[in-house]
């Protein structure tokens, strides 16, 4: 992510935010689970799971309300579009963190 988009390591930001996140509601736990999820190590499985998440069809969205889902998906989709737009090589999703992709998308979006 840093190689393509630049800036500070989003993994550090993600890990700190997830450690500080609220766990008092089922939805908060669902969001934390989603953003803490890592994609499979197999390339084809990782890519398929990533697209399932971006499209809002993955089981990880269970427990996330539509307003939160809409917001999170917007940044994931933005991240995906930036990877397609800026990368001269195919982006490798293997073992990728959904939270890292989310925070990278938000960082680039807000500049």
Short mmCIF file of C-alpha atoms in Angstrom, two decimals:
data_model
loop_
_atom_site.label_atom_id
_atom_site.label_comp_id
_atom_site.label_asym_id
_atom_site.label_seq_id
_atom_site.Cartn_x
_atom_site.Cartn_y
_atom_site.Cartn_z
CA UNK A 1 0.00 0.00 0.00
CA UNK A 2 2.72 2.47 1.00
CA UNK A 3 4.69 1.69 -2.18
CA UNK A 4 1.73 2.64 -4.36
CA UNK A 5 0.01 5.38 -2.36
CA UNK A 6 2.81 6.70 -0.09
CA UNK A 7 2.49 8.10 3.45
CA UNK A 8 2.73 6.57 6.91
CA UNK A 9 2.14 2.89 7.53
CA UNK A 10 -1.61 2.39 7.69
CA UNK A 11 -1.14 -0.86 9.61
CA UNK A 12 0.09 1.11 12.61
CA UNK A 13 -2.95 3.38 12.45
CA UNK A 14 -5.30 0.39 12.08
CA UNK A 15 -3.82 -1.56 14.98
CA UNK A 16 -4.01 1.45 17.33
CA UNK A 17 -7.59 2.27 16.32
CA UNK A 18 -8.73 -1.34 16.73
CA UNK A 19 -7.11 -1.54 20.17
CA UNK A 20 -8.97 1.60 21.24
CA UNK A 21 -12.27 0.62 19.60
CA UNK A 22 -15.48 0.20 21.52
CA UNK A 23 -16.79 -3.32 22.13
CA UNK A 24 -19.93 -2.43 24.05
CA UNK A 25 -22.37 -3.30 21.24
CA UNK A 26 -22.70 -6.18 18.80
CA UNK A 27 -22.30 -3.75 15.91
CA UNK A 28 -19.05 -2.35 17.33
CA UNK A 29 -17.69 -5.89 17.60
CA UNK A 30 -18.83 -6.65 14.03
CA UNK A 31 -17.04 -3.57 12.68
CA UNK A 32 -13.91 -4.44 14.67
CA UNK A 33 -14.03 -8.01 13.33
CA UNK A 34 -14.43 -6.74 9.75
CA UNK A 35 -11.57 -4.24 10.00
CA UNK A 36 -9.36 -6.77 11.78
CA UNK A 37 -9.89 -9.45 9.14
CA UNK A 38 -7.03 -10.70 6.96
CA UNK A 39 -7.60 -12.18 3.54
CA UNK A 40 -6.42 -15.72 2.73
CA UNK A 41 -2.84 -16.40 1.69
CA UNK A 42 -3.94 -18.03 -1.57
CA UNK A 43 -4.03 -15.41 -4.34
CA UNK A 44 -7.27 -16.53 -6.01
CA UNK A 45 -9.08 -17.00 -2.69
CA UNK A 46 -7.89 -13.61 -1.43
CA UNK A 47 -9.05 -11.79 -4.55
CA UNK A 48 -12.44 -13.52 -4.51
CA UNK A 49 -12.95 -12.76 -0.83
CA UNK A 50 -11.88 -9.13 -1.33
CA UNK A 51 -14.45 -8.60 -4.07
CA UNK A 52 -17.11 -10.25 -1.92
CA UNK A 53 -16.30 -7.78 0.86
CA UNK A 54 -16.23 -4.73 -1.44
CA UNK A 55 -19.55 -5.78 -2.97
CA UNK A 56 -21.09 -6.06 0.50
CA UNK A 57 -21.94 -9.74 0.17
CA UNK A 58 -19.44 -11.29 2.59
CA UNK A 59 -20.61 -12.78 5.90
CA UNK A 60 -18.33 -10.32 7.74
CA UNK A 61 -20.95 -7.64 7.07
CA UNK A 62 -23.39 -9.47 9.35
CA UNK A 63 -24.18 -7.24 12.30
CA UNK A 64 -23.06 -4.03 10.55
CA UNK A 65 -25.94 -1.59 9.98
CA UNK A 66 -26.57 -0.17 6.51
CA UNK A 67 -25.27 3.36 7.31
CA UNK A 68 -21.96 1.99 8.64
CA UNK A 69 -21.78 -0.54 5.82
CA UNK A 70 -22.33 2.17 3.23
CA UNK A 71 -19.57 4.36 4.71
CA UNK A 72 -17.03 1.57 5.15
CA UNK A 73 -17.74 0.15 1.69
CA UNK A 74 -17.26 3.59 0.14
CA UNK A 75 -13.68 3.77 1.43
CA UNK A 76 -12.96 0.14 0.50
CA UNK A 77 -14.26 0.76 -3.02
CA UNK A 78 -12.22 3.97 -3.24
CA UNK A 79 -9.11 2.07 -2.15
CA UNK A 80 -9.84 -0.58 -4.80
CA UNK A 81 -10.24 2.04 -7.52
CA UNK A 82 -6.98 3.72 -6.53
CA UNK A 83 -5.12 0.41 -6.64
CA UNK A 84 -6.43 -0.18 -10.17
CA UNK A 85 -5.66 3.37 -11.21
CA UNK A 86 -2.15 3.82 -9.76
CA UNK A 87 -0.56 0.41 -9.81
CA UNK A 88 1.45 -0.62 -12.84
CA UNK A 89 1.56 -4.15 -11.41
CA UNK A 90 -1.33 -6.31 -10.26
CA UNK A 91 -2.10 -5.64 -6.62
CA UNK A 92 -1.64 -8.72 -4.45
CA UNK A 93 -4.44 -9.10 -1.93
CA UNK A 94 -2.95 -12.19 -0.21
CA UNK A 95 -2.95 -11.88 3.59
CA UNK A 96 -4.13 -8.28 3.18
CA UNK A 97 -5.85 -6.54 6.05
CA UNK A 98 -9.33 -5.18 5.36
CA UNK A 99 -8.67 -2.50 7.99
CA UNK A 100 -5.46 -1.44 6.25
CA UNK A 101 -7.35 -1.16 2.97
CA UNK A 102 -10.08 0.88 4.69
CA UNK A 103 -7.66 3.32 6.35
CA UNK A 104 -5.58 3.65 3.18
CA UNK A 105 -8.72 4.46 1.19
CA UNK A 106 -9.81 7.05 3.75
CA UNK A 107 -6.33 8.61 3.91
CA UNK A 108 -6.07 9.00 0.14
CA UNK A 109 -9.65 10.25 -0.13
CA UNK A 110 -9.12 13.00 2.44
CA UNK A 111 -5.60 13.72 1.19
#
